[in-house]
Short mmCIF file of C-alpha atoms in Angstrom, two decimals:
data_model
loop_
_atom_site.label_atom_id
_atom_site.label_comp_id
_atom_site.label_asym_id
_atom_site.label_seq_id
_atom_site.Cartn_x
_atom_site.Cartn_y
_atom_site.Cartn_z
CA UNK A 1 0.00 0.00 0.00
CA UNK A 2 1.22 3.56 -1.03
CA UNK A 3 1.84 5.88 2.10
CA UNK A 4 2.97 9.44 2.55
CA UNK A 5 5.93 8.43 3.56
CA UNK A 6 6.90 6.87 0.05
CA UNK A 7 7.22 10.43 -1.68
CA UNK A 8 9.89 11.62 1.32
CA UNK A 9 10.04 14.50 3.77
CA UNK A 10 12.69 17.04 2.92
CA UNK A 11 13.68 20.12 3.95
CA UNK A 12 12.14 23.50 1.69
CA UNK A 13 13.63 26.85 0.81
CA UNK A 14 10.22 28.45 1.26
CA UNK A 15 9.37 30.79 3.71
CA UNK A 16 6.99 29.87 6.58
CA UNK A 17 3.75 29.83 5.76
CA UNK A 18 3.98 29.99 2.13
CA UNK A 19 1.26 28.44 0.02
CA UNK A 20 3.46 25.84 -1.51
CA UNK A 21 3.40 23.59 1.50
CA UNK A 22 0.04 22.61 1.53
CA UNK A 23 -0.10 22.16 -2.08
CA UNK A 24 2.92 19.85 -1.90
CA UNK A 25 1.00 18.06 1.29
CA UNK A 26 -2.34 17.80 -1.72
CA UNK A 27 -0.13 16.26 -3.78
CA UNK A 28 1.34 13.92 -2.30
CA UNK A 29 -2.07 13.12 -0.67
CA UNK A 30 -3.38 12.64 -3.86
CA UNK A 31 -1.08 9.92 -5.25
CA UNK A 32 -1.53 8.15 -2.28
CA UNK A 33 -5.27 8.23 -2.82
CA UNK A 34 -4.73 6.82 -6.09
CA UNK A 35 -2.44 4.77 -4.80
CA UNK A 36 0.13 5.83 -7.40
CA UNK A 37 3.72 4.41 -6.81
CA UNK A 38 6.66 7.13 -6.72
CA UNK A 39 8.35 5.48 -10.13
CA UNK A 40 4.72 5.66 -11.82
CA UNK A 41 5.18 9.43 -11.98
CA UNK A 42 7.38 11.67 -13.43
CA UNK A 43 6.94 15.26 -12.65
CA UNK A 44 8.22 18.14 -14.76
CA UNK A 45 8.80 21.91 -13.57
CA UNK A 46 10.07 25.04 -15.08
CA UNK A 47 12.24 27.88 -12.95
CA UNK A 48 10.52 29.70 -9.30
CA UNK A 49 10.07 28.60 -6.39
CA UNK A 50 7.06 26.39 -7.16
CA UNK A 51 9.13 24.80 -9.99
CA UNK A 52 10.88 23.30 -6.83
CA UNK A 53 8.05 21.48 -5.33
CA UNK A 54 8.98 18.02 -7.84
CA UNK A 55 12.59 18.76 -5.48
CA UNK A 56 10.67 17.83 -2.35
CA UNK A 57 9.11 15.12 -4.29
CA UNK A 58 10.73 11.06 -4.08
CA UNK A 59 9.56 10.37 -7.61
CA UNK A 60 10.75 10.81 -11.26
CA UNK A 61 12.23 14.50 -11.97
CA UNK A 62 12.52 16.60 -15.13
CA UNK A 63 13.54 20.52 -13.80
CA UNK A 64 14.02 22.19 -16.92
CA UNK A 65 14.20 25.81 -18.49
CA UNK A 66 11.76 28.75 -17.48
CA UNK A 67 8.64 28.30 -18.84
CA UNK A 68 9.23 25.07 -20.63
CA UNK A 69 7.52 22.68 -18.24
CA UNK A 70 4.92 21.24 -20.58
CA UNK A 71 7.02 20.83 -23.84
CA UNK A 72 8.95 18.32 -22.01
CA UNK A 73 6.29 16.93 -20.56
CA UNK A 74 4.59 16.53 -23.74
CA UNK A 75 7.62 14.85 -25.47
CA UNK A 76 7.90 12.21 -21.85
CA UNK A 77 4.11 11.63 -22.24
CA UNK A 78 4.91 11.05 -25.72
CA UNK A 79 7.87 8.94 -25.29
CA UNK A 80 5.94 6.93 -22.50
CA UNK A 81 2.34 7.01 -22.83
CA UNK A 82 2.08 4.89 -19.33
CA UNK A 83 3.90 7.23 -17.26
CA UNK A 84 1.64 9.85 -15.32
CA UNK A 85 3.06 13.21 -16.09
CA UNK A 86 2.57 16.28 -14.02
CA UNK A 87 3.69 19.75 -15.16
CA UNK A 88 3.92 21.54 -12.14
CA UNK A 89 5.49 25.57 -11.44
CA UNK A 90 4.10 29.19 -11.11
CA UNK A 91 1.85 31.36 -12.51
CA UNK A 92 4.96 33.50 -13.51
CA UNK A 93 6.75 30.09 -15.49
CA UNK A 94 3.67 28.92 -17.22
CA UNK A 95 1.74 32.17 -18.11
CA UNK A 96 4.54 34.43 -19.24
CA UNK A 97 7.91 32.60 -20.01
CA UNK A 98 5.92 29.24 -21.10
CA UNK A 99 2.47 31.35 -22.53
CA UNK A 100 2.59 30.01 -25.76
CA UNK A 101 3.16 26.33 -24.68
CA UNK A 102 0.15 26.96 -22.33
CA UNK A 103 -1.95 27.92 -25.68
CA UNK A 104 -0.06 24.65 -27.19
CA UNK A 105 -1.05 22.32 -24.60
CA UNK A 106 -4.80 23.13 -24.44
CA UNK A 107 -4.91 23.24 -28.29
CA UNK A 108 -3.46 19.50 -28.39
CA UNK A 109 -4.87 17.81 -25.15
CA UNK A 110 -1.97 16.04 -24.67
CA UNK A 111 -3.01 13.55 -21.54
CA UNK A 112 -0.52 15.63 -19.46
CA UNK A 113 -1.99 17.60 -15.67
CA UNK A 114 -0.67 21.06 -15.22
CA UNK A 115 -0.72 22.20 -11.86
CA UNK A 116 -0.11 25.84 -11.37
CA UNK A 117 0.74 27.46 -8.47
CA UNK A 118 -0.71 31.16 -8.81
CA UNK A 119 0.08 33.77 -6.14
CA UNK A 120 -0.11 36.39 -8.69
CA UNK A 121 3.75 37.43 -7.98
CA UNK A 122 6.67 36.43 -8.70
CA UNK A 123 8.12 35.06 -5.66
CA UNK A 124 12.10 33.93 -6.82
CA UNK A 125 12.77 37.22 -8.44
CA UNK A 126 11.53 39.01 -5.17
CA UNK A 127 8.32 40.35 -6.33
CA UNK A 128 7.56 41.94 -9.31
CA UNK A 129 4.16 41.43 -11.07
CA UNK A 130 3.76 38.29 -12.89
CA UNK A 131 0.93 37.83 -15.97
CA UNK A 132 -2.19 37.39 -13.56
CA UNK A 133 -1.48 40.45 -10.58
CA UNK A 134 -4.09 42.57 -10.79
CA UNK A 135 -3.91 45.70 -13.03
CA UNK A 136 -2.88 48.52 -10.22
CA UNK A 137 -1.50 46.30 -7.95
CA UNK A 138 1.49 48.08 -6.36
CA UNK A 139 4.57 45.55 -6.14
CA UNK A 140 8.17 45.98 -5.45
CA UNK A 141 8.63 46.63 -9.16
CA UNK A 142 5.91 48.83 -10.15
CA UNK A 143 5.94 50.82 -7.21
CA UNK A 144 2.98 53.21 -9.03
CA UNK A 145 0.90 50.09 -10.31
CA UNK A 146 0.97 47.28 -12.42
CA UNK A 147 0.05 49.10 -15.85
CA UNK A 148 -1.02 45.64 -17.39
CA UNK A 149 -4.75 44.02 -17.42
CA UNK A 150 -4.32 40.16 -15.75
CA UNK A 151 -4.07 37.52 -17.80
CA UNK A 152 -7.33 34.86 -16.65
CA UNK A 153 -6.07 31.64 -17.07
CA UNK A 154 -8.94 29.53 -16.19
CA UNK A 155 -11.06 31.58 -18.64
CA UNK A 156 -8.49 31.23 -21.54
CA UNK A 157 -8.59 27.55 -21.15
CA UNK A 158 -12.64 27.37 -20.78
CA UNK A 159 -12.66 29.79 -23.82
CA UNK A 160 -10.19 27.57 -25.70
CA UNK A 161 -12.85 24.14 -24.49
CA UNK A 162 -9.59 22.80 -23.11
CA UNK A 163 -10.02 18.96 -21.61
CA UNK A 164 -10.34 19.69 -17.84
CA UNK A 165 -10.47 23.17 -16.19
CA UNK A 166 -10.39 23.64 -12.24
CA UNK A 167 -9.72 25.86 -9.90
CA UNK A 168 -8.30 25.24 -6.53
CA UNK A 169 -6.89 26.81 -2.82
CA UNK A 170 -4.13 25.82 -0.85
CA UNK A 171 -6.11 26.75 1.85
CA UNK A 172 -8.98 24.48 1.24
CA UNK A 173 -6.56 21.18 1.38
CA UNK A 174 -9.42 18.48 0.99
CA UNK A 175 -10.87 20.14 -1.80
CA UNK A 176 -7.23 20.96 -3.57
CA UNK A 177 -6.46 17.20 -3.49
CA UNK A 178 -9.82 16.40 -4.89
CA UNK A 179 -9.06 18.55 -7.92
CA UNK A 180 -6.05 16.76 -8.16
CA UNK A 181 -7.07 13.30 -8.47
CA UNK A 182 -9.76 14.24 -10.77
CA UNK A 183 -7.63 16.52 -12.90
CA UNK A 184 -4.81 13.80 -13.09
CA UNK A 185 -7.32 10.90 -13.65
CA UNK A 186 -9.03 13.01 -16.85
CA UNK A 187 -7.87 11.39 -20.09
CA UNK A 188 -6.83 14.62 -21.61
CA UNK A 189 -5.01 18.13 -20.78
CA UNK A 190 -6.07 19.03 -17.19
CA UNK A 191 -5.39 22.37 -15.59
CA UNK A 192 -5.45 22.96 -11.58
CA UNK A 193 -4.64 26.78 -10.91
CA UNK A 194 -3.96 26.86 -7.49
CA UNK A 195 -4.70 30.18 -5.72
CA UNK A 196 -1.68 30.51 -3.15
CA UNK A 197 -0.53 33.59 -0.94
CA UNK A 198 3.15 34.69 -0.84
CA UNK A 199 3.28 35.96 2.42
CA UNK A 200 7.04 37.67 1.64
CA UNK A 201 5.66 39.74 -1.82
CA UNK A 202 2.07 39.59 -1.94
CA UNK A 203 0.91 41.82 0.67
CA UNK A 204 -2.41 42.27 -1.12
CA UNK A 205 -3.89 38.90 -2.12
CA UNK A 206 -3.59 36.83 1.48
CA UNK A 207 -4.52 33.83 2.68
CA UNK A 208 -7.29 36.04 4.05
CA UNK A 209 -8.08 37.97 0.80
CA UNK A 210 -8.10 34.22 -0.54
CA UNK A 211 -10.52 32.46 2.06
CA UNK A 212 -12.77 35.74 2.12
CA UNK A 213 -13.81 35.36 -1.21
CA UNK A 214 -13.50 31.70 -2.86
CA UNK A 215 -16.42 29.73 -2.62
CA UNK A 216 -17.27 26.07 -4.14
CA UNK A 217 -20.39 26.96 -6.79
CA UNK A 218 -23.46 24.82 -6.21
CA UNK A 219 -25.53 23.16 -9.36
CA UNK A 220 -22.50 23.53 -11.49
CA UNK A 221 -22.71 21.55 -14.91
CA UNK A 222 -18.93 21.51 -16.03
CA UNK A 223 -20.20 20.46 -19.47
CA UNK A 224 -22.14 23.37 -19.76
CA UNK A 225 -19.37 26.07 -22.18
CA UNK A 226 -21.47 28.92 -21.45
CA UNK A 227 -22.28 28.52 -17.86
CA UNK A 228 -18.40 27.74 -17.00
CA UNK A 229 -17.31 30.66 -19.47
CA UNK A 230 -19.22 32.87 -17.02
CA UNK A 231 -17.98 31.15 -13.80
CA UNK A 232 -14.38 31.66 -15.43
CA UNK A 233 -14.91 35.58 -15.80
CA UNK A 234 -15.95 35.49 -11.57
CA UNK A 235 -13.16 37.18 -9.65
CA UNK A 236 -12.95 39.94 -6.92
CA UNK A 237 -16.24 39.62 -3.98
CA UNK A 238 -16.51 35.80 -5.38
CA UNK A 239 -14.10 33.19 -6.80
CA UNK A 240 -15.31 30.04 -7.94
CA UNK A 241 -13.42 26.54 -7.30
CA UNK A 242 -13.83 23.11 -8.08
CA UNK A 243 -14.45 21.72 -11.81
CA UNK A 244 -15.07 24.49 -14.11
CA UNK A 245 -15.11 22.96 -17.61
CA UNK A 246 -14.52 19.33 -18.81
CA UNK A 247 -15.46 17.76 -21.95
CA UNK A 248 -14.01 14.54 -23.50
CA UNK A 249 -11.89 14.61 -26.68
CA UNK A 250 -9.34 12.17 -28.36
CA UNK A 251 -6.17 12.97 -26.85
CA UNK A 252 -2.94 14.52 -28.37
CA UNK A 253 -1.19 10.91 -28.32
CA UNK A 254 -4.54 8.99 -29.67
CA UNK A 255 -3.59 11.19 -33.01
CA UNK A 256 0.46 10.27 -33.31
CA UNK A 257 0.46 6.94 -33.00
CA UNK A 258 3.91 5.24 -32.38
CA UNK A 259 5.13 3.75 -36.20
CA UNK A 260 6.58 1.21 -34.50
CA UNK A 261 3.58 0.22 -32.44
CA UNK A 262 5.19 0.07 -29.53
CA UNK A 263 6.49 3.53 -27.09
CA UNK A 264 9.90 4.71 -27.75
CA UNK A 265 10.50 4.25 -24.09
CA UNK A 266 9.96 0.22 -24.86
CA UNK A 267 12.48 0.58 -27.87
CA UNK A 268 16.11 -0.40 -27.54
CA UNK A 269 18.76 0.69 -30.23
CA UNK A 270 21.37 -1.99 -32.46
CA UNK A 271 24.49 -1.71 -30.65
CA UNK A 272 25.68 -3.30 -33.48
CA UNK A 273 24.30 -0.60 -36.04
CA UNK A 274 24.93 2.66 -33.49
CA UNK A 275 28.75 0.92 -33.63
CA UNK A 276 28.31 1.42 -37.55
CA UNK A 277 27.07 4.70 -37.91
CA UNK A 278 29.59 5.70 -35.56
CA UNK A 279 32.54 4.12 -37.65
CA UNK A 280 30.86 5.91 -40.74
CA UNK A 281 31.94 9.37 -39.09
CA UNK A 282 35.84 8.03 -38.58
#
C-alpha cells in the first residue's frame, strides 16, 4: 500500500507559511489516494520557487528551463504514454515565459496535468508582477501600479474548451487534493490553478483575501461552455473553485500513433548498427 511516507520528507527553501506547502502536502495526498507508486510518476517543472516542489518530491524528476515545463512533458508523455506526467510551477513560469506552450497544450490535449501554483507574484525574483497580478497592484517593481490588465487563465482555457479546467486553494486542502485526483485521472489536458498567498511579496492577495472570497459553486454543470465561461470571468467579492469545464476529446497521443507500435520508451537501439554509424563518421 502507497503511504505518505513513500514520496519523502525534505527540507524546503520556502518561507513559513507559504502556500506551496500545503499544495505539496495535496499532492502527495493525492497519489496516495490513487495509490500511485513514486516510479509511476514523473513530474516536470520550469524555474521559481514552485518549480521546486517536484525537489521535495521522491519520484521521477525533469527541472528544466523557465517556462518550458509542458514541452517536455509533452515529449515524456509522448515517449511513455504509461507514465503519469505532471507539469507543475508558477503562474509567472507557465503564463509568461511558457504562454505560448500553455496555448499549445490546451490546443493538443496532450493527456498531461498542469498544476499551477498562482500567487499572482513572482516570488524567486523578489516580487515583481507576474501575468495574472491585478492591473494597479502596487509591487516591489511597479511601485505606481501594475500598468497591465491580468491575464485569466482559467477563462483562456474554458474559452479555448480545453479537456479539464479547475480551480483550486491551498487553503482548502481536501478540496485541492480532490481537484487533483480528478484533474490527473481526466484522459486529456487538465489544468489545476492553485490560488496561493506569498506571504514575503504579496501583501495584497492573502490567505485572508483568498478564504474571504473563494467559494465552491453549487448546481455547477462543467459540461455546460457557457455557464463555466461565465464562472471563469468570476473574480474579486466571489471566486469560484472546483471543476469548471470538462469535456471529452481524443487525446494529443490517440492522433500520433507510435510507427513502431510500440512507445519509444519500450524501444532499444542496435548496438551493433549505433557501432556502424559511428565508424561511418571516422
Amino acid at each position: 500500500m502507497v503511504s505518505m511516507e513513500d514520496f519523502g520528507s525534505f527540507e524546503t527553501a520556502w518561507c513559513p507559511g507559504c502556500g506551496n506547502h500545503s499544495i505539496l502536502k495535496c499532492v502527495k495526498e493525492a497519489l496516495v489516494q490513487m495509490e500511485l507508486e513514486p516510479h509511476q510518476c514523473i513530474f516536470v517543472s520550469g524555474i521559481g520557487q514552485a518549480a521546486k516542489s517536484p525537489h521535495y518530491l521522491r519520484t521521477n524528476v525533469y527541472n528544466g528551463l523557465h517556462g518550458r515545463a509542458l514541452p517536455a512533458a509533452t515529449g515524456i508523455k509522448l515517449a511513455n504514454p504509461q507514465a503519469v506526467v505532471i507539469a507543475q510551477s508558477g503562474d509567472g513560469c507557465n503564463y509568461g515565459e511558457g504562454g505560448n506552450h500553455f496555448l499549445a497544450a490546451l490546443r493538443r490535449n496532450i493527456n498531461v496535468t498542469l498544476l499551477a501554483h498562482d500567487n499572482q507574484i513572482y516570488g524567486l525574483t523578489k516580487g515583481q508582477a507576474s501575468p495574472t497580478t491585478a492591473r494597479g497592484q502596487k509591487t516591489k517593481a511597479q511601485p505606481a501600479g501594475n500598468p497591465s490588465e491580468a491575464f485569466n487563465p482559467v477563462g483562456v482555457a474554458v474559452a479555448m474548451q480545453a479537456g479539464m479546467v479547475a480551480r483550486g486553494f491551498a487553503g482548502m486542502q481536501d478540496h485541492l487534493t480532490e481537484m487533483i485526483v480528478k484533474a490527473v485521472q481526466h484522459p486529456g489536458f487538465s489544468l489545476v490553478d492553485i490560488l496561493q498567498p506569498c506571504v514575503s511579496f504579496n501583501k495584497v492577495n492573502t490567505f485572508a483575501w483568498y478564504k474571504e472570497r473563494c467559494y465552491i459553486p453549487e448546481d455547477h454543470d462543467p459540461q455546460n461552455w457557457e455557464q463555466a465561461m461565465a464562472l471563469s470571468r468570476q473574480w474579486d467579492e466571489g471566486i469560484p473553485l472546483g471543476v469548471i469545464y470538462q469535456s471529452h476529446k481524443p487525446t494529443f497521443e490517440e492522433s500520433l500513433p507510435h510507427p513502431t507500435g510500440e512507445p519509444l520508451f519500450n524501444n532499444r537501439p542496435s548496438i551493433q548498427k549505433l557501432n556502424e554509424v559511428m565508424s561511418s563518421f571516422a
